[in-house]
Amino acid sequence: MQINQKELNLIDRIQNVTNSKQIIDVIHAAFKRYETDPMPSSALSETSMTVEENLKDGIRIFGAYVKEQLVGVVKVMNQKDSLYFSRLSVLPTYQGKGIASALVTYIEKVAYEENINHVKCKVRKSEKDNIRLYSKLGYHITKEELTTSPTGFKMATVTMQKGK
């Protein structure tokens, strides 16, 4: 799926982000809809301190900016032969405007530049819109499993991958 030029023009830049307060604000706003979910997302229990620990552990966080405002973030970690992304988060007022697609495309560019063959993510099987988005971007389901979230809930998930 190509990102149209109008959507690309919305984003001023995508870059590495280290401001844990800004990062957590975007994550919490994006995952707020899970507050009333029977299986709340563990994203809601993350804090600035957990983000700082992620950064110390080598997890990179890329952010999309519009008019100097951080509007989307994604966590990226190196695995054996892939880049794994999680917590793809876009402020609700910017959802549906190509920010998530642009962040995923950016991760793919990083993987290419680092000579990494695959990009992967894990998605709740119930998140049909997310699965549809990643499928449109060329990802395919490689694994289905029942996982236990950090908050102790068992849920069906799929691993999706793109690459050689």
Short mmCIF file of N, CA and C in Angstrom, two decimals:
data_model
loop_
_atom_site.label_atom_id
_atom_site.label_comp_id
_atom_site.label_asym_id
_atom_site.label_seq_id
_atom_site.Cartn_x
_atom_site.Cartn_y
_atom_site.Cartn_z
N MET A 1 0.85 -1.18 0.00
CA MET A 1 0.00 0.00 0.00
C MET A 1 0.89 1.24 0.00
N GLN A 2 0.67 2.11 -0.91
CA GLN A 2 1.43 3.34 -0.97
C GLN A 2 0.76 4.40 -0.10
N ILE A 3 1.57 5.20 0.52
CA ILE A 3 1.05 6.33 1.29
C ILE A 3 0.92 7.48 0.31
N ASN A 4 -0.25 8.09 0.25
CA ASN A 4 -0.39 9.16 -0.73
C ASN A 4 0.37 10.42 -0.28
N GLN A 5 0.68 11.25 -1.24
CA GLN A 5 1.52 12.43 -0.98
C GLN A 5 0.88 13.37 0.04
N LYS A 6 -0.44 13.50 0.02
CA LYS A 6 -1.12 14.38 0.97
C LYS A 6 -0.85 13.91 2.40
N GLU A 7 -0.92 12.57 2.62
CA GLU A 7 -0.65 12.04 3.96
C GLU A 7 0.81 12.25 4.34
N LEU A 8 1.72 12.03 3.39
CA LEU A 8 3.13 12.23 3.67
C LEU A 8 3.41 13.69 4.02
N ASN A 9 2.74 14.60 3.35
CA ASN A 9 2.96 16.02 3.61
C ASN A 9 2.48 16.43 5.00
N LEU A 10 1.57 15.67 5.57
CA LEU A 10 1.08 15.95 6.91
C LEU A 10 2.21 15.80 7.94
N ILE A 11 3.06 14.82 7.74
CA ILE A 11 4.15 14.52 8.68
C ILE A 11 5.36 15.38 8.35
N ASP A 12 5.83 16.11 9.35
CA ASP A 12 7.04 16.92 9.16
C ASP A 12 8.29 16.06 9.15
N ARG A 13 8.32 15.08 10.07
CA ARG A 13 9.50 14.22 10.15
C ARG A 13 9.18 12.99 11.01
N ILE A 14 9.97 11.96 10.81
CA ILE A 14 9.97 10.79 11.68
C ILE A 14 11.41 10.65 12.16
N GLN A 15 11.56 10.47 13.46
CA GLN A 15 12.90 10.37 14.02
C GLN A 15 12.88 9.59 15.32
N ASN A 16 14.07 9.27 15.80
CA ASN A 16 14.22 8.62 17.09
C ASN A 16 13.74 9.58 18.18
N VAL A 17 13.00 9.07 19.15
CA VAL A 17 12.46 9.90 20.23
C VAL A 17 12.92 9.32 21.56
N THR A 18 13.31 10.20 22.49
CA THR A 18 13.75 9.74 23.80
C THR A 18 13.03 10.42 24.96
N ASN A 19 12.14 11.36 24.67
CA ASN A 19 11.41 12.06 25.74
C ASN A 19 10.30 11.14 26.25
N SER A 20 10.56 10.48 27.37
CA SER A 20 9.64 9.46 27.88
C SER A 20 8.26 10.02 28.22
N LYS A 21 8.19 11.24 28.67
CA LYS A 21 6.89 11.86 29.00
C LYS A 21 6.05 12.03 27.73
N GLN A 22 6.65 12.55 26.67
CA GLN A 22 5.92 12.71 25.41
C GLN A 22 5.51 11.35 24.85
N ILE A 23 6.41 10.38 24.91
CA ILE A 23 6.13 9.04 24.39
C ILE A 23 4.95 8.42 25.12
N ILE A 24 4.97 8.45 26.44
CA ILE A 24 3.91 7.81 27.22
C ILE A 24 2.58 8.52 27.03
N ASP A 25 2.61 9.83 26.85
CA ASP A 25 1.37 10.57 26.60
C ASP A 25 0.71 10.09 25.30
N VAL A 26 1.50 9.87 24.27
CA VAL A 26 0.94 9.38 22.99
C VAL A 26 0.42 7.96 23.15
N ILE A 27 1.20 7.10 23.81
CA ILE A 27 0.77 5.70 24.00
C ILE A 27 -0.54 5.65 24.78
N HIS A 28 -0.61 6.37 25.89
CA HIS A 28 -1.83 6.35 26.71
C HIS A 28 -3.03 6.89 25.96
N ALA A 29 -2.85 7.96 25.20
CA ALA A 29 -3.97 8.51 24.42
C ALA A 29 -4.45 7.52 23.37
N ALA A 30 -3.51 6.86 22.70
CA ALA A 30 -3.87 5.92 21.65
C ALA A 30 -4.55 4.66 22.19
N PHE A 31 -4.14 4.22 23.37
CA PHE A 31 -4.68 2.98 23.93
C PHE A 31 -5.82 3.23 24.92
N LYS A 32 -6.23 4.47 25.09
CA LYS A 32 -7.29 4.82 26.04
C LYS A 32 -8.58 4.03 25.78
N ARG A 33 -8.85 3.72 24.52
CA ARG A 33 -10.08 2.99 24.19
C ARG A 33 -10.12 1.60 24.83
N TYR A 34 -8.99 1.11 25.28
CA TYR A 34 -8.94 -0.21 25.94
C TYR A 34 -9.29 -0.16 27.42
N GLU A 35 -9.47 1.04 27.97
CA GLU A 35 -9.76 1.16 29.41
C GLU A 35 -10.97 0.33 29.81
N THR A 36 -11.97 0.29 28.98
CA THR A 36 -13.21 -0.42 29.32
C THR A 36 -13.27 -1.79 28.66
N ASP A 37 -12.22 -2.20 27.99
CA ASP A 37 -12.17 -3.50 27.34
C ASP A 37 -12.11 -4.59 28.41
N PRO A 38 -12.75 -5.73 28.17
CA PRO A 38 -12.66 -6.84 29.14
C PRO A 38 -11.20 -7.27 29.38
N MET A 39 -10.33 -7.05 28.38
CA MET A 39 -8.90 -7.35 28.52
C MET A 39 -8.13 -6.06 28.24
N PRO A 40 -8.03 -5.18 29.24
CA PRO A 40 -7.34 -3.90 29.02
C PRO A 40 -5.90 -4.12 28.54
N SER A 41 -5.44 -3.23 27.71
CA SER A 41 -4.07 -3.33 27.19
C SER A 41 -3.07 -3.01 28.28
N SER A 42 -1.97 -3.76 28.27
CA SER A 42 -0.89 -3.47 29.23
C SER A 42 -0.22 -2.13 28.90
N ALA A 43 -0.49 -1.58 27.73
CA ALA A 43 0.04 -0.25 27.39
C ALA A 43 -0.40 0.79 28.40
N LEU A 44 -1.59 0.61 28.95
CA LEU A 44 -2.13 1.58 29.90
C LEU A 44 -1.40 1.57 31.24
N SER A 45 -0.68 0.49 31.53
CA SER A 45 0.06 0.42 32.79
C SER A 45 1.52 0.86 32.62
N GLU A 46 1.91 1.18 31.40
CA GLU A 46 3.26 1.68 31.18
C GLU A 46 3.38 3.09 31.75
N THR A 47 4.59 3.44 32.13
CA THR A 47 4.87 4.77 32.69
C THR A 47 6.10 5.36 32.00
N SER A 48 6.38 6.60 32.31
CA SER A 48 7.62 7.22 31.80
C SER A 48 8.83 6.40 32.21
N MET A 49 8.78 5.85 33.43
CA MET A 49 9.91 5.04 33.92
C MET A 49 10.07 3.76 33.11
N THR A 50 8.96 3.09 32.77
CA THR A 50 9.09 1.86 31.97
C THR A 50 9.61 2.18 30.58
N VAL A 51 9.21 3.32 30.04
CA VAL A 51 9.73 3.74 28.73
C VAL A 51 11.23 4.02 28.83
N GLU A 52 11.65 4.68 29.90
CA GLU A 52 13.08 4.94 30.10
C GLU A 52 13.86 3.63 30.20
N GLU A 53 13.29 2.64 30.88
CA GLU A 53 13.93 1.31 30.97
C GLU A 53 14.03 0.68 29.58
N ASN A 54 12.95 0.78 28.79
CA ASN A 54 12.98 0.26 27.42
C ASN A 54 14.15 0.88 26.64
N LEU A 55 14.28 2.19 26.75
CA LEU A 55 15.34 2.88 26.02
C LEU A 55 16.72 2.42 26.49
N LYS A 56 16.88 2.24 27.80
CA LYS A 56 18.16 1.75 28.34
C LYS A 56 18.47 0.33 27.86
N ASP A 57 17.39 -0.46 27.65
CA ASP A 57 17.55 -1.85 27.19
C ASP A 57 17.78 -1.96 25.69
N GLY A 58 17.86 -0.82 25.00
CA GLY A 58 18.16 -0.85 23.57
C GLY A 58 16.95 -0.81 22.65
N ILE A 59 15.77 -0.66 23.23
CA ILE A 59 14.58 -0.51 22.39
C ILE A 59 14.59 0.90 21.82
N ARG A 60 14.41 0.99 20.53
CA ARG A 60 14.35 2.31 19.88
C ARG A 60 12.88 2.71 19.78
N ILE A 61 12.64 3.98 19.89
CA ILE A 61 11.27 4.49 19.74
C ILE A 61 11.33 5.58 18.67
N PHE A 62 10.57 5.36 17.60
CA PHE A 62 10.49 6.32 16.51
C PHE A 62 9.19 7.09 16.65
N GLY A 63 9.26 8.37 16.34
CA GLY A 63 8.08 9.21 16.45
C GLY A 63 7.82 10.02 15.20
N ALA A 64 6.54 10.23 14.93
CA ALA A 64 6.12 11.07 13.81
C ALA A 64 5.67 12.41 14.37
N TYR A 65 6.12 13.48 13.72
CA TYR A 65 5.82 14.83 14.15
C TYR A 65 5.00 15.56 13.09
N VAL A 66 4.01 16.29 13.56
CA VAL A 66 3.23 17.19 12.72
C VAL A 66 3.27 18.55 13.41
N LYS A 67 3.77 19.54 12.72
CA LYS A 67 3.89 20.89 13.28
C LYS A 67 4.53 20.87 14.67
N GLU A 68 5.63 20.15 14.76
CA GLU A 68 6.42 20.04 15.99
C GLU A 68 5.73 19.28 17.12
N GLN A 69 4.56 18.71 16.86
CA GLN A 69 3.87 17.90 17.88
C GLN A 69 4.10 16.42 17.58
N LEU A 70 4.48 15.68 18.61
CA LEU A 70 4.62 14.23 18.49
C LEU A 70 3.22 13.64 18.41
N VAL A 71 2.89 13.01 17.27
CA VAL A 71 1.52 12.50 17.06
C VAL A 71 1.46 10.98 16.97
N GLY A 72 2.61 10.34 16.83
CA GLY A 72 2.64 8.89 16.74
C GLY A 72 3.99 8.36 17.16
N VAL A 73 3.98 7.18 17.78
CA VAL A 73 5.23 6.52 18.19
C VAL A 73 5.13 5.02 17.93
N VAL A 74 6.28 4.39 17.87
CA VAL A 74 6.35 2.95 17.75
C VAL A 74 7.65 2.47 18.38
N LYS A 75 7.56 1.39 19.15
CA LYS A 75 8.75 0.79 19.75
C LYS A 75 9.31 -0.25 18.77
N VAL A 76 10.64 -0.29 18.66
CA VAL A 76 11.29 -1.22 17.74
C VAL A 76 12.47 -1.88 18.45
N MET A 77 12.52 -3.20 18.35
CA MET A 77 13.65 -3.92 18.94
C MET A 77 14.22 -4.90 17.92
N ASN A 78 15.53 -5.07 18.01
CA ASN A 78 16.19 -6.05 17.15
C ASN A 78 15.96 -7.44 17.71
N GLN A 79 15.60 -8.35 16.82
CA GLN A 79 15.55 -9.77 17.16
C GLN A 79 16.56 -10.47 16.25
N LYS A 80 16.63 -11.79 16.33
CA LYS A 80 17.66 -12.52 15.57
C LYS A 80 17.82 -12.02 14.14
N ASP A 81 16.82 -12.19 13.32
CA ASP A 81 16.92 -11.81 11.91
C ASP A 81 15.83 -10.81 11.51
N SER A 82 15.33 -10.08 12.50
CA SER A 82 14.21 -9.19 12.19
C SER A 82 14.20 -7.97 13.11
N LEU A 83 13.42 -6.98 12.69
CA LEU A 83 13.05 -5.88 13.57
C LEU A 83 11.62 -6.18 14.01
N TYR A 84 11.37 -6.09 15.29
CA TYR A 84 10.05 -6.35 15.85
C TYR A 84 9.50 -5.03 16.36
N PHE A 85 8.29 -4.69 15.93
CA PHE A 85 7.70 -3.45 16.43
C PHE A 85 6.47 -3.71 17.27
N SER A 86 6.26 -2.80 18.22
CA SER A 86 5.12 -2.91 19.13
C SER A 86 4.68 -1.51 19.55
N ARG A 87 3.55 -1.46 20.21
CA ARG A 87 3.00 -0.21 20.74
C ARG A 87 2.88 0.88 19.67
N LEU A 88 2.55 0.47 18.45
CA LEU A 88 2.30 1.47 17.41
C LEU A 88 1.12 2.30 17.89
N SER A 89 1.36 3.58 18.13
CA SER A 89 0.40 4.45 18.78
C SER A 89 0.28 5.76 18.02
N VAL A 90 -0.95 6.15 17.74
CA VAL A 90 -1.20 7.42 17.06
C VAL A 90 -2.29 8.15 17.86
N LEU A 91 -2.06 9.45 18.10
CA LEU A 91 -3.07 10.23 18.80
C LEU A 91 -4.41 10.09 18.09
N PRO A 92 -5.50 9.93 18.84
CA PRO A 92 -6.81 9.71 18.22
C PRO A 92 -7.19 10.72 17.13
N THR A 93 -6.85 11.99 17.31
CA THR A 93 -7.22 12.99 16.30
C THR A 93 -6.42 12.84 15.00
N TYR A 94 -5.36 12.05 15.02
CA TYR A 94 -4.54 11.84 13.83
C TYR A 94 -4.71 10.44 13.24
N GLN A 95 -5.53 9.61 13.87
CA GLN A 95 -5.74 8.26 13.34
C GLN A 95 -6.49 8.33 12.01
N GLY A 96 -6.16 7.41 11.12
CA GLY A 96 -6.79 7.38 9.80
C GLY A 96 -6.20 8.36 8.81
N LYS A 97 -5.06 8.96 9.15
CA LYS A 97 -4.44 9.96 8.28
C LYS A 97 -3.10 9.48 7.71
N GLY A 98 -2.79 8.20 7.86
CA GLY A 98 -1.56 7.66 7.30
C GLY A 98 -0.36 7.67 8.22
N ILE A 99 -0.53 8.10 9.47
CA ILE A 99 0.60 8.18 10.41
C ILE A 99 1.14 6.78 10.71
N ALA A 100 0.25 5.85 11.03
CA ALA A 100 0.68 4.48 11.35
C ALA A 100 1.39 3.85 10.16
N SER A 101 0.82 4.02 8.98
CA SER A 101 1.44 3.47 7.76
C SER A 101 2.82 4.06 7.55
N ALA A 102 2.95 5.37 7.77
CA ALA A 102 4.24 6.02 7.59
C ALA A 102 5.28 5.50 8.59
N LEU A 103 4.85 5.28 9.83
CA LEU A 103 5.78 4.74 10.84
C LEU A 103 6.23 3.33 10.47
N VAL A 104 5.30 2.49 10.01
CA VAL A 104 5.67 1.12 9.61
C VAL A 104 6.62 1.17 8.40
N THR A 105 6.32 2.03 7.44
CA THR A 105 7.20 2.18 6.28
C THR A 105 8.59 2.64 6.71
N TYR A 106 8.65 3.51 7.70
CA TYR A 106 9.92 3.98 8.22
C TYR A 106 10.71 2.82 8.85
N ILE A 107 10.04 1.98 9.61
CA ILE A 107 10.69 0.81 10.21
C ILE A 107 11.27 -0.08 9.12
N GLU A 108 10.51 -0.28 8.05
CA GLU A 108 10.97 -1.11 6.94
C GLU A 108 12.22 -0.51 6.30
N LYS A 109 12.27 0.82 6.19
CA LYS A 109 13.44 1.51 5.65
C LYS A 109 14.65 1.29 6.56
N VAL A 110 14.43 1.39 7.87
CA VAL A 110 15.51 1.14 8.83
C VAL A 110 16.02 -0.30 8.68
N ALA A 111 15.09 -1.24 8.58
CA ALA A 111 15.48 -2.66 8.43
C ALA A 111 16.33 -2.83 7.17
N TYR A 112 15.91 -2.24 6.08
CA TYR A 112 16.66 -2.33 4.82
C TYR A 112 18.06 -1.75 5.00
N GLU A 113 18.14 -0.56 5.61
CA GLU A 113 19.44 0.10 5.81
C GLU A 113 20.36 -0.71 6.72
N GLU A 114 19.76 -1.48 7.65
CA GLU A 114 20.55 -2.28 8.58
C GLU A 114 20.71 -3.72 8.10
N ASN A 115 20.30 -3.96 6.84
CA ASN A 115 20.42 -5.28 6.22
C ASN A 115 19.69 -6.37 7.02
N ILE A 116 18.51 -6.02 7.51
CA ILE A 116 17.67 -6.95 8.25
C ILE A 116 16.53 -7.37 7.32
N ASN A 117 16.31 -8.67 7.22
CA ASN A 117 15.41 -9.21 6.21
C ASN A 117 13.93 -9.16 6.53
N HIS A 118 13.57 -9.11 7.80
CA HIS A 118 12.15 -9.21 8.16
C HIS A 118 11.75 -8.12 9.16
N VAL A 119 10.50 -7.72 9.07
CA VAL A 119 9.89 -6.85 10.08
C VAL A 119 8.67 -7.61 10.59
N LYS A 120 8.51 -7.65 11.91
CA LYS A 120 7.43 -8.44 12.53
C LYS A 120 6.69 -7.61 13.57
N CYS A 121 5.47 -8.06 13.86
CA CYS A 121 4.70 -7.50 14.96
C CYS A 121 3.73 -8.57 15.44
N LYS A 122 3.18 -8.35 16.61
CA LYS A 122 2.16 -9.23 17.17
C LYS A 122 0.91 -8.40 17.39
N VAL A 123 -0.24 -8.95 17.04
CA VAL A 123 -1.50 -8.22 17.09
C VAL A 123 -2.56 -9.09 17.75
N ARG A 124 -3.41 -8.48 18.56
CA ARG A 124 -4.57 -9.21 19.06
C ARG A 124 -5.39 -9.68 17.86
N LYS A 125 -5.79 -10.93 17.88
CA LYS A 125 -6.57 -11.47 16.76
C LYS A 125 -7.90 -10.73 16.60
N SER A 126 -8.40 -10.16 17.68
CA SER A 126 -9.66 -9.42 17.63
C SER A 126 -9.52 -8.04 16.98
N GLU A 127 -8.30 -7.57 16.77
CA GLU A 127 -8.06 -6.25 16.18
C GLU A 127 -8.04 -6.34 14.66
N LYS A 128 -9.21 -6.54 14.09
CA LYS A 128 -9.35 -6.75 12.64
C LYS A 128 -8.83 -5.56 11.84
N ASP A 129 -9.05 -4.33 12.32
CA ASP A 129 -8.57 -3.15 11.59
C ASP A 129 -7.05 -3.12 11.52
N ASN A 130 -6.38 -3.48 12.62
CA ASN A 130 -4.92 -3.50 12.62
C ASN A 130 -4.40 -4.59 11.68
N ILE A 131 -5.01 -5.75 11.72
CA ILE A 131 -4.61 -6.84 10.83
C ILE A 131 -4.82 -6.43 9.38
N ARG A 132 -5.93 -5.77 9.10
CA ARG A 132 -6.22 -5.30 7.74
C ARG A 132 -5.16 -4.28 7.29
N LEU A 133 -4.81 -3.33 8.18
CA LEU A 133 -3.79 -2.33 7.85
C LEU A 133 -2.47 -3.01 7.51
N TYR A 134 -2.01 -3.91 8.38
CA TYR A 134 -0.73 -4.56 8.14
C TYR A 134 -0.77 -5.42 6.88
N SER A 135 -1.89 -6.06 6.63
CA SER A 135 -2.04 -6.86 5.40
C SER A 135 -1.91 -5.96 4.18
N LYS A 136 -2.55 -4.78 4.21
CA LYS A 136 -2.45 -3.84 3.09
C LYS A 136 -1.01 -3.38 2.87
N LEU A 137 -0.24 -3.36 3.95
CA LEU A 137 1.16 -2.94 3.86
C LEU A 137 2.08 -4.10 3.45
N GLY A 138 1.50 -5.28 3.20
CA GLY A 138 2.29 -6.42 2.73
C GLY A 138 2.66 -7.44 3.78
N TYR A 139 2.11 -7.33 4.97
CA TYR A 139 2.41 -8.29 6.03
C TYR A 139 1.48 -9.49 5.91
N HIS A 140 1.98 -10.64 6.35
CA HIS A 140 1.12 -11.83 6.37
C HIS A 140 1.26 -12.52 7.73
N ILE A 141 0.22 -13.23 8.09
CA ILE A 141 0.20 -13.94 9.37
C ILE A 141 1.11 -15.15 9.28
N THR A 142 2.04 -15.26 10.21
CA THR A 142 2.96 -16.39 10.24
C THR A 142 2.71 -17.31 11.42
N LYS A 143 1.93 -16.83 12.40
CA LYS A 143 1.72 -17.63 13.60
C LYS A 143 0.46 -17.15 14.31
N GLU A 144 -0.29 -18.09 14.82
CA GLU A 144 -1.44 -17.78 15.68
C GLU A 144 -1.20 -18.49 16.99
N GLU A 145 -1.48 -17.80 18.09
CA GLU A 145 -1.25 -18.43 19.39
C GLU A 145 -2.11 -17.77 20.46
N LEU A 146 -2.20 -18.45 21.57
CA LEU A 146 -2.85 -17.90 22.75
C LEU A 146 -1.73 -17.41 23.66
N THR A 147 -1.73 -16.12 23.97
CA THR A 147 -0.66 -15.56 24.80
C THR A 147 -1.25 -14.98 26.08
N THR A 148 -0.39 -14.84 27.06
CA THR A 148 -0.79 -14.20 28.31
C THR A 148 -0.17 -12.82 28.33
N SER A 149 -1.01 -11.82 28.48
CA SER A 149 -0.52 -10.43 28.49
C SER A 149 0.19 -10.15 29.81
N PRO A 150 0.98 -9.08 29.87
CA PRO A 150 1.62 -8.70 31.13
C PRO A 150 0.62 -8.44 32.25
N THR A 151 -0.63 -8.17 31.88
CA THR A 151 -1.67 -7.93 32.89
C THR A 151 -2.38 -9.23 33.29
N GLY A 152 -1.93 -10.36 32.71
CA GLY A 152 -2.45 -11.66 33.12
C GLY A 152 -3.62 -12.20 32.32
N PHE A 153 -4.04 -11.50 31.28
CA PHE A 153 -5.16 -11.97 30.45
C PHE A 153 -4.65 -12.88 29.34
N LYS A 154 -5.38 -13.96 29.09
CA LYS A 154 -5.07 -14.83 27.95
C LYS A 154 -5.84 -14.30 26.75
N MET A 155 -5.13 -14.18 25.62
CA MET A 155 -5.79 -13.67 24.42
C MET A 155 -5.19 -14.31 23.18
N ALA A 156 -6.03 -14.42 22.16
CA ALA A 156 -5.57 -14.92 20.87
C ALA A 156 -4.81 -13.81 20.16
N THR A 157 -3.62 -14.15 19.65
CA THR A 157 -2.81 -13.18 18.93
C THR A 157 -2.32 -13.79 17.62
N VAL A 158 -1.91 -12.92 16.72
CA VAL A 158 -1.27 -13.36 15.49
C VAL A 158 0.05 -12.62 15.38
N THR A 159 1.06 -13.32 14.85
CA THR A 159 2.31 -12.68 14.49
C THR A 159 2.26 -12.42 13.01
N MET A 160 2.59 -11.20 12.62
CA MET A 160 2.58 -10.82 11.22
C MET A 160 4.00 -10.42 10.82
N GLN A 161 4.34 -10.73 9.56
CA GLN A 161 5.70 -10.50 9.11
C GLN A 161 5.71 -10.04 7.67
N LYS A 162 6.73 -9.25 7.36
CA LYS A 162 6.99 -8.84 5.99
C LYS A 162 8.48 -8.95 5.77
N GLY A 163 8.87 -9.40 4.61
CA GLY A 163 10.29 -9.48 4.29
C GLY A 163 10.62 -10.63 3.40
N LYS A 164 11.90 -10.75 3.15
CA LYS A 164 12.43 -11.78 2.23
C LYS A 164 12.20 -13.16 2.79
#
